[in-house]
Amino acid sequence: AQSVAQPEDQVNVAEGNPLTVKCTYSVSGNPYLFWYVQYPNRGLQFLLKYITGDNLVKGSYGFEAEFNKSQTSFHLKKPSALVSDSALYFCAVREAGATNKLIFGTGTLLAVQP
Amino acid sequence: GAGVSQTPSNKVTEKGKYVELRCDPISGHTALYWYRQSLGQGPEFLIYFQGTGAADDSGLPNDRFFAVRPEGSVSTLKIQRTERGDSAVYLCASSPTSGGADTQYFGPGTRLTVL
């Protein structure tokens, strides 16, 4: 069965510092991996995805994520956090060729202090 | 361009009532998805349409839930005999095709409260 784990309910970081939001996954075959961000009372906004190819994926708003097959991880990173990055972040996976539905983690609340 | 839209944004109903939630996907997107997000949780898959047909309805929790997409564009999620446990945010998403690599773009959601 497919699953996603986001081990941290909340991540706190000071503005200007680098941030990492962790995600690990479990699928039987090859994964397609996604990161979404959710601001209060709004829907999910797509940030980036890994399908194949280069393990380092760059996305919107300066975010990037690194696919690590051996560790089954897809951590979200940003070199310098902004207060406006404060939001709820969701990692999601779908198994290539198996299903079209996304399996989401429980989310990580990112709080960037000024 | 216009994104995915959902109406109403909020719906309050009484236990046992029938509700309909509407989703307008991005123009030209052939795949449409419904998810449900409970408080403090990630979205959970309900059903997915490719064109007019439901390609996967394995996430519908029981037979009180039903969804249609009669013309391959707008979709309606229907819930009969609502229960308090149905209270959640219902999210709709669409993608250009049903290809696995396609990004799903989400609407703002409908917050359903069952009293």
PDB file of C-alpha atoms in Angstrom:
ATOM      1  CA  ALA A   1       0.000   0.000   0.000  1.00  0.00           C
ATOM      2  CA  GLN A   2       1.091   3.530  -0.699  1.00  0.00           C
ATOM      3  CA  SER A   3       1.794   5.888   2.188  1.00  0.00           C
ATOM      4  CA  VAL A   4       3.431   9.177   3.032  1.00  0.00           C
ATOM      5  CA  ALA A   5       4.897  10.271   6.340  1.00  0.00           C
ATOM      6  CA  GLN A   6       5.613  13.810   7.445  1.00  0.00           C
ATOM      7  CA  PRO A   7       7.287  13.251  10.795  1.00  0.00           C
ATOM      8  CA  GLU A   8       7.118  16.836  12.015  1.00  0.00           C
ATOM      9  CA  ASP A   9       3.796  18.462  12.861  1.00  0.00           C
ATOM     10  CA  GLN A  10       5.506  21.849  13.003  1.00  0.00           C
ATOM     11  CA  VAL A  11       8.802  23.361  11.896  1.00  0.00           C
ATOM     12  CA  ASN A  12      10.000  26.666  13.317  1.00  0.00           C
ATOM     13  CA  VAL A  13      12.668  28.705  11.570  1.00  0.00           C
ATOM     14  CA  ALA A  14      13.927  32.270  11.724  1.00  0.00           C
ATOM     15  CA  GLU A  15      13.531  34.482   8.690  1.00  0.00           C
ATOM     16  CA  GLY A  16      16.596  34.304   6.482  1.00  0.00           C
ATOM     17  CA  ASN A  17      17.605  30.858   7.701  1.00  0.00           C
ATOM     18  CA  PRO A  18      17.391  27.732   5.537  1.00  0.00           C
ATOM     19  CA  LEU A  19      14.356  25.519   6.009  1.00  0.00           C
ATOM     20  CA  THR A  20      13.678  21.816   5.529  1.00  0.00           C
ATOM     21  CA  VAL A  21      10.320  20.071   5.683  1.00  0.00           C
ATOM     22  CA  LYS A  22      10.673  16.305   5.752  1.00  0.00           C
ATOM     23  CA  CYS A  23       8.749  13.686   3.791  1.00  0.00           C
ATOM     24  CA  THR A  24       9.218   9.949   3.388  1.00  0.00           C
ATOM     25  CA  TYR A  25       7.104   7.675   1.246  1.00  0.00           C
ATOM     26  CA  SER A  26       6.310   4.045   0.586  1.00  0.00           C
ATOM     27  CA  VAL A  27       5.193   2.635  -2.771  1.00  0.00           C
ATOM     28  CA  SER A  28       5.736  -0.686  -4.472  1.00  0.00           C
ATOM     29  CA  GLY A  29       6.948   0.722  -7.765  1.00  0.00           C
ATOM     30  CA  ASN A  30       8.292   4.033  -8.978  1.00  0.00           C
ATOM     31  CA  PRO A  31       6.915   7.112  -7.232  1.00  0.00           C
ATOM     32  CA  TYR A  32       5.620  10.393  -8.517  1.00  0.00           C
ATOM     33  CA  LEU A  33       6.106  12.892  -5.676  1.00  0.00           C
ATOM     34  CA  PHE A  34       4.470  16.257  -5.098  1.00  0.00           C
ATOM     35  CA  TRP A  35       4.592  19.155  -2.661  1.00  0.00           C
ATOM     36  CA  TYR A  36       1.626  21.444  -2.071  1.00  0.00           C
ATOM     37  CA  VAL A  37       1.176  24.451   0.211  1.00  0.00           C
ATOM     38  CA  GLN A  38      -2.050  25.487   1.914  1.00  0.00           C
ATOM     39  CA  TYR A  39      -2.690  28.959   3.272  1.00  0.00           C
ATOM     40  CA  PRO A  40      -5.532  29.503   5.782  1.00  0.00           C
ATOM     41  CA  ASN A  41      -9.002  29.058   4.278  1.00  0.00           C
ATOM     42  CA  ARG A  42      -7.573  28.407   0.847  1.00  0.00           C
ATOM     43  CA  GLY A  43      -7.084  25.353  -1.328  1.00  0.00           C
ATOM     44  CA  LEU A  44      -3.864  23.568  -2.044  1.00  0.00           C
ATOM     45  CA  GLN A  45      -1.320  25.291  -4.258  1.00  0.00           C
ATOM     46  CA  PHE A  46       1.135  23.203  -6.258  1.00  0.00           C
ATOM     47  CA  LEU A  47       4.820  23.853  -5.500  1.00  0.00           C
ATOM     48  CA  LEU A  48       6.818  21.199  -7.337  1.00  0.00           C
ATOM     49  CA  LYS A  49       6.951  17.566  -8.392  1.00  0.00           C
ATOM     50  CA  TYR A  50       9.400  14.774  -9.086  1.00  0.00           C
ATOM     51  CA  ILE A  51       8.594  12.469 -11.972  1.00  0.00           C
ATOM     52  CA  THR A  52      11.918  11.238 -13.286  1.00  0.00           C
ATOM     53  CA  GLY A  53      15.381  12.500 -14.075  1.00  0.00           C
ATOM     54  CA  ASP A  54      17.370  14.929 -11.949  1.00  0.00           C
ATOM     55  CA  ASN A  55      16.935  14.197  -8.263  1.00  0.00           C
ATOM     56  CA  LEU A  56      16.916  17.909  -7.387  1.00  0.00           C
ATOM     57  CA  VAL A  57      13.672  19.551  -8.393  1.00  0.00           C
ATOM     58  CA  LYS A  58      13.127  23.308  -8.368  1.00  0.00           C
ATOM     59  CA  GLY A  59       9.693  24.800  -7.942  1.00  0.00           C
ATOM     60  CA  SER A  60       7.721  27.915  -7.182  1.00  0.00           C
ATOM     61  CA  TYR A  61       8.733  30.676  -4.727  1.00  0.00           C
ATOM     62  CA  GLY A  62      12.343  29.486  -4.455  1.00  0.00           C
ATOM     63  CA  PHE A  63      11.480  26.054  -3.081  1.00  0.00           C
ATOM     64  CA  GLU A  64      13.288  22.897  -4.104  1.00  0.00           C
ATOM     65  CA  ALA A  65      13.156  19.240  -3.140  1.00  0.00           C
ATOM     66  CA  GLU A  66      15.563  16.366  -3.377  1.00  0.00           C
ATOM     67  CA  PHE A  67      14.446  12.877  -4.311  1.00  0.00           C
ATOM     68  CA  ASN A  68      16.440  10.191  -2.507  1.00  0.00           C
ATOM     69  CA  LYS A  69      15.474   6.727  -3.656  1.00  0.00           C
ATOM     70  CA  SER A  70      17.605   4.805  -1.163  1.00  0.00           C
ATOM     71  CA  GLN A  71      16.104   6.707   1.768  1.00  0.00           C
ATOM     72  CA  THR A  72      12.653   6.924   0.154  1.00  0.00           C
ATOM     73  CA  SER A  73      12.585  10.614   0.974  1.00  0.00           C
ATOM     74  CA  PHE A  74      11.547  13.828  -0.758  1.00  0.00           C
ATOM     75  CA  HIS A  75      12.403  16.664   1.608  1.00  0.00           C
ATOM     76  CA  LEU A  76      11.338  20.222   0.773  1.00  0.00           C
ATOM     77  CA  LYS A  77      13.986  22.912   1.152  1.00  0.00           C
ATOM     78  CA  LYS A  78      14.531  26.625   0.751  1.00  0.00           C
ATOM     79  CA  PRO A  79      17.848  28.418   1.258  1.00  0.00           C
ATOM     80  CA  SER A  80      16.392  31.502   2.945  1.00  0.00           C
ATOM     81  CA  ALA A  81      12.968  31.484   4.627  1.00  0.00           C
ATOM     82  CA  LEU A  82      10.497  34.354   4.437  1.00  0.00           C
ATOM     83  CA  VAL A  83       7.756  35.179   6.939  1.00  0.00           C
ATOM     84  CA  SER A  84       5.316  34.823   4.046  1.00  0.00           C
ATOM     85  CA  ASP A  85       6.358  31.157   3.683  1.00  0.00           C
ATOM     86  CA  SER A  86       4.456  30.408   6.903  1.00  0.00           C
ATOM     87  CA  ALA A  87       1.762  27.919   5.910  1.00  0.00           C
ATOM     88  CA  LEU A  88       0.786  24.247   5.960  1.00  0.00           C
ATOM     89  CA  TYR A  89       2.816  22.026   3.642  1.00  0.00           C
ATOM     90  CA  PHE A  90       1.684  18.670   2.279  1.00  0.00           C
ATOM     91  CA  CYS A  91       3.722  15.963   0.615  1.00  0.00           C
ATOM     92  CA  ALA A  92       1.902  13.553  -1.694  1.00  0.00           C
ATOM     93  CA  VAL A  93       2.743  10.438  -3.680  1.00  0.00           C
ATOM     94  CA  ARG A  94       1.202   8.384  -6.434  1.00  0.00           C
ATOM     95  CA  GLU A  95       2.576   5.133  -7.748  1.00  0.00           C
ATOM     96  CA  ALA A  96       3.563   5.322 -11.416  1.00  0.00           C
ATOM     97  CA  GLY A  97       1.292   3.230 -13.591  1.00  0.00           C
ATOM     98  CA  ALA A  98      -0.815   2.031 -10.701  1.00  0.00           C
ATOM     99  CA  THR A  99      -3.235   4.758  -9.720  1.00  0.00           C
ATOM    100  CA  ASN A 100      -4.150   8.358 -10.388  1.00  0.00           C
ATOM    101  CA  LYS A 101      -5.096   9.265  -6.850  1.00  0.00           C
ATOM    102  CA  LEU A 102      -2.721  11.178  -4.640  1.00  0.00           C
ATOM    103  CA  ILE A 103      -1.879   9.898  -1.168  1.00  0.00           C
ATOM    104  CA  PHE A 104      -1.160  12.820   1.158  1.00  0.00           C
ATOM    105  CA  GLY A 105       0.786  13.137   4.357  1.00  0.00           C
ATOM    106  CA  THR A 106      -0.760  14.749   7.407  1.00  0.00           C
ATOM    107  CA  GLY A 107       0.933  18.062   6.763  1.00  0.00           C
ATOM    108  CA  THR A 108       3.654  20.135   8.413  1.00  0.00           C
ATOM    109  CA  LEU A 109       3.002  23.620   9.704  1.00  0.00           C
ATOM    110  CA  LEU A 110       5.894  25.907   8.870  1.00  0.00           C
ATOM    111  CA  ALA A 111       6.260  28.938  11.127  1.00  0.00           C
ATOM    112  CA  VAL A 112       8.828  31.537  10.091  1.00  0.00           C
ATOM    113  CA  GLN A 113       9.643  34.044  12.798  1.00  0.00           C
ATOM    114  CA  PRO A 114      10.703  37.582  11.826  1.00  0.00           C
TER     115      PRO A 114
ATOM    116  CA  GLY B   1      -6.536  31.806 -16.628  1.00  0.00           C
ATOM    117  CA  ALA B   2      -9.337  30.730 -14.350  1.00  0.00           C
ATOM    118  CA  GLY B   3      -8.546  28.031 -11.845  1.00  0.00           C
ATOM    119  CA  VAL B   4     -10.769  25.363 -10.354  1.00  0.00           C
ATOM    120  CA  SER B   5     -13.846  26.860  -8.739  1.00  0.00           C
ATOM    121  CA  GLN B   6     -16.145  25.292  -6.160  1.00  0.00           C
ATOM    122  CA  THR B   7     -19.550  26.320  -4.912  1.00  0.00           C
ATOM    123  CA  PRO B   8     -20.727  26.964  -2.327  1.00  0.00           C
ATOM    124  CA  SER B   9     -17.683  27.966  -0.307  1.00  0.00           C
ATOM    125  CA  ASN B  10     -19.533  27.081   2.881  1.00  0.00           C
ATOM    126  CA  LYS B  11     -22.513  24.851   3.485  1.00  0.00           C
ATOM    127  CA  VAL B  12     -24.246  24.312   6.795  1.00  0.00           C
ATOM    128  CA  THR B  13     -26.903  21.622   6.937  1.00  0.00           C
ATOM    129  CA  GLU B  14     -28.758  19.517   9.434  1.00  0.00           C
ATOM    130  CA  LYS B  15     -28.194  15.852  10.066  1.00  0.00           C
ATOM    131  CA  GLY B  16     -30.207  13.756   7.644  1.00  0.00           C
ATOM    132  CA  LYS B  17     -30.412  16.369   4.888  1.00  0.00           C
ATOM    133  CA  TYR B  18     -29.221  16.049   1.295  1.00  0.00           C
ATOM    134  CA  VAL B  19     -26.440  18.286  -0.069  1.00  0.00           C
ATOM    135  CA  GLU B  20     -24.833  18.926  -3.429  1.00  0.00           C
ATOM    136  CA  LEU B  21     -21.365  20.366  -3.911  1.00  0.00           C
ATOM    137  CA  ARG B  22     -20.288  21.703  -7.279  1.00  0.00           C
ATOM    138  CA  CYS B  23     -16.919  21.804  -9.004  1.00  0.00           C
ATOM    139  CA  ASP B  24     -15.919  23.669 -12.167  1.00  0.00           C
ATOM    140  CA  PRO B  25     -12.560  22.387 -13.405  1.00  0.00           C
ATOM    141  CA  ILE B  26      -9.984  24.275 -15.396  1.00  0.00           C
ATOM    142  CA  SER B  27     -11.191  24.559 -18.971  1.00  0.00           C
ATOM    143  CA  GLY B  28      -9.959  21.699 -21.122  1.00  0.00           C
ATOM    144  CA  HIS B  29      -8.935  19.454 -18.248  1.00  0.00           C
ATOM    145  CA  THR B  30     -10.265  15.950 -18.816  1.00  0.00           C
ATOM    146  CA  ALA B  31      -9.530  14.490 -15.378  1.00  0.00           C
ATOM    147  CA  LEU B  32     -11.377  15.606 -12.250  1.00  0.00           C
ATOM    148  CA  TYR B  33     -10.833  14.485  -8.668  1.00  0.00           C
ATOM    149  CA  TRP B  34     -12.695  14.835  -5.371  1.00  0.00           C
ATOM    150  CA  TYR B  35     -10.912  14.716  -2.015  1.00  0.00           C
ATOM    151  CA  ARG B  36     -12.079  15.236   1.560  1.00  0.00           C
ATOM    152  CA  GLN B  37      -9.972  16.983   4.175  1.00  0.00           C
ATOM    153  CA  SER B  38     -10.853  16.601   7.837  1.00  0.00           C
ATOM    154  CA  LEU B  39      -9.449  18.930  10.465  1.00  0.00           C
ATOM    155  CA  GLY B  40      -5.752  18.332  11.052  1.00  0.00           C
ATOM    156  CA  GLN B  41      -5.480  15.776   8.266  1.00  0.00           C
ATOM    157  CA  GLY B  42      -4.253  15.644   4.717  1.00  0.00           C
ATOM    158  CA  PRO B  43      -6.743  15.333   1.870  1.00  0.00           C
ATOM    159  CA  GLU B  44      -8.183  11.861   1.319  1.00  0.00           C
ATOM    160  CA  PHE B  45      -9.167  10.648  -2.125  1.00  0.00           C
ATOM    161  CA  LEU B  46     -12.845  10.057  -2.847  1.00  0.00           C
ATOM    162  CA  ILE B  47     -13.388   9.633  -6.585  1.00  0.00           C
ATOM    163  CA  TYR B  48     -11.814  10.456  -9.930  1.00  0.00           C
ATOM    164  CA  PHE B  49     -13.371  11.033 -13.350  1.00  0.00           C
ATOM    165  CA  GLN B  50     -11.805  10.669 -16.740  1.00  0.00           C
ATOM    166  CA  GLY B  51     -14.226  12.464 -19.022  1.00  0.00           C
ATOM    167  CA  THR B  52     -17.786  11.599 -18.019  1.00  0.00           C
ATOM    168  CA  GLY B  53     -17.067   8.287 -16.371  1.00  0.00           C
ATOM    169  CA  ALA B  54     -15.914   7.534 -12.854  1.00  0.00           C
ATOM    170  CA  ALA B  55     -12.588   5.779 -13.347  1.00  0.00           C
ATOM    171  CA  ASP B  56     -11.970   5.119  -9.660  1.00  0.00           C
ATOM    172  CA  ASP B  57     -14.546   5.529  -6.882  1.00  0.00           C
ATOM    173  CA  SER B  58     -12.711   3.436  -4.330  1.00  0.00           C
ATOM    174  CA  GLY B  59     -12.495   6.307  -1.854  1.00  0.00           C
ATOM    175  CA  LEU B  60     -16.216   6.934  -1.467  1.00  0.00           C
ATOM    176  CA  PRO B  61     -16.910   5.997   2.158  1.00  0.00           C
ATOM    177  CA  ASN B  62     -20.359   4.482   1.631  1.00  0.00           C
ATOM    178  CA  ASP B  63     -23.389   4.522  -0.643  1.00  0.00           C
ATOM    179  CA  ARG B  64     -24.606   7.863   0.734  1.00  0.00           C
ATOM    180  CA  PHE B  65     -21.920   9.506  -1.401  1.00  0.00           C
ATOM    181  CA  PHE B  66     -22.306   9.825  -5.148  1.00  0.00           C
ATOM    182  CA  ALA B  67     -20.733  12.004  -7.818  1.00  0.00           C
ATOM    183  CA  VAL B  68     -21.529  12.776 -11.426  1.00  0.00           C
ATOM    184  CA  ARG B  69     -19.915  14.561 -14.344  1.00  0.00           C
ATOM    185  CA  PRO B  70     -22.530  14.267 -17.093  1.00  0.00           C
ATOM    186  CA  GLU B  71     -20.885  16.418 -19.770  1.00  0.00           C
ATOM    187  CA  GLY B  72     -17.269  15.843 -18.891  1.00  0.00           C
ATOM    188  CA  SER B  73     -16.777  19.260 -17.344  1.00  0.00           C
ATOM    189  CA  VAL B  74     -18.683  20.344 -14.219  1.00  0.00           C
ATOM    190  CA  SER B  75     -18.997  17.743 -11.489  1.00  0.00           C
ATOM    191  CA  THR B  76     -21.394  17.465  -8.564  1.00  0.00           C
ATOM    192  CA  LEU B  77     -20.715  15.546  -5.370  1.00  0.00           C
ATOM    193  CA  LYS B  78     -23.942  14.446  -3.738  1.00  0.00           C
ATOM    194  CA  ILE B  79     -24.325  13.356  -0.134  1.00  0.00           C
ATOM    195  CA  GLN B  80     -27.555  11.803   1.093  1.00  0.00           C
ATOM    196  CA  ARG B  81     -28.728  11.569   4.693  1.00  0.00           C
ATOM    197  CA  THR B  82     -25.807  13.626   5.950  1.00  0.00           C
ATOM    198  CA  GLU B  83     -24.170  12.704   9.237  1.00  0.00           C
ATOM    199  CA  ARG B  84     -22.081  14.820  11.609  1.00  0.00           C
ATOM    200  CA  GLY B  85     -19.030  12.795  10.600  1.00  0.00           C
ATOM    201  CA  ASP B  86     -19.385  14.102   7.051  1.00  0.00           C
ATOM    202  CA  SER B  87     -18.291  17.545   8.239  1.00  0.00           C
ATOM    203  CA  ALA B  88     -15.063  18.383   6.410  1.00  0.00           C
ATOM    204  CA  VAL B  89     -13.645  20.468   3.596  1.00  0.00           C
ATOM    205  CA  TYR B  90     -14.386  18.912   0.237  1.00  0.00           C
ATOM    206  CA  LEU B  91     -11.708  19.653  -2.332  1.00  0.00           C
ATOM    207  CA  CYS B  92     -11.944  19.313  -6.080  1.00  0.00           C
ATOM    208  CA  ALA B  93      -8.953  19.102  -8.400  1.00  0.00           C
ATOM    209  CA  SER B  94      -8.454  18.792 -12.133  1.00  0.00           C
ATOM    210  CA  SER B  95      -5.569  17.825 -14.390  1.00  0.00           C
ATOM    211  CA  PRO B  96      -5.032  18.125 -18.155  1.00  0.00           C
ATOM    212  CA  THR B  97      -5.209  14.362 -18.648  1.00  0.00           C
ATOM    213  CA  SER B  98      -5.301  11.328 -16.436  1.00  0.00           C
ATOM    214  CA  GLY B  99      -1.598  10.757 -17.006  1.00  0.00           C
ATOM    215  CA  GLY B 100       0.253   9.889 -13.827  1.00  0.00           C
ATOM    216  CA  ALA B 101       2.770  12.691 -14.168  1.00  0.00           C
ATOM    217  CA  ASP B 102       0.110  15.383 -14.561  1.00  0.00           C
ATOM    218  CA  THR B 103      -0.225  17.938 -11.804  1.00  0.00           C
ATOM    219  CA  GLN B 104      -3.571  18.124 -10.039  1.00  0.00           C
ATOM    220  CA  TYR B 105      -4.730  21.717  -9.511  1.00  0.00           C
ATOM    221  CA  PHE B 106      -7.015  22.247  -6.555  1.00  0.00           C
ATOM    222  CA  GLY B 107      -9.962  24.517  -5.969  1.00  0.00           C
ATOM    223  CA  PRO B 108     -10.546  26.468  -2.739  1.00  0.00           C
ATOM    224  CA  GLY B 109     -12.847  23.811  -1.322  1.00  0.00           C
ATOM    225  CA  THR B 110     -16.330  23.668   0.154  1.00  0.00           C
ATOM    226  CA  ARG B 111     -16.523  23.600   3.932  1.00  0.00           C
ATOM    227  CA  LEU B 112     -19.431  21.352   4.901  1.00  0.00           C
ATOM    228  CA  THR B 113     -20.781  21.513   8.435  1.00  0.00           C
ATOM    229  CA  VAL B 114     -23.429  19.038   9.503  1.00  0.00           C
ATOM    230  CA  LEU B 115     -25.231  20.074  12.675  1.00  0.00           C
TER     231      LEU B 115
END
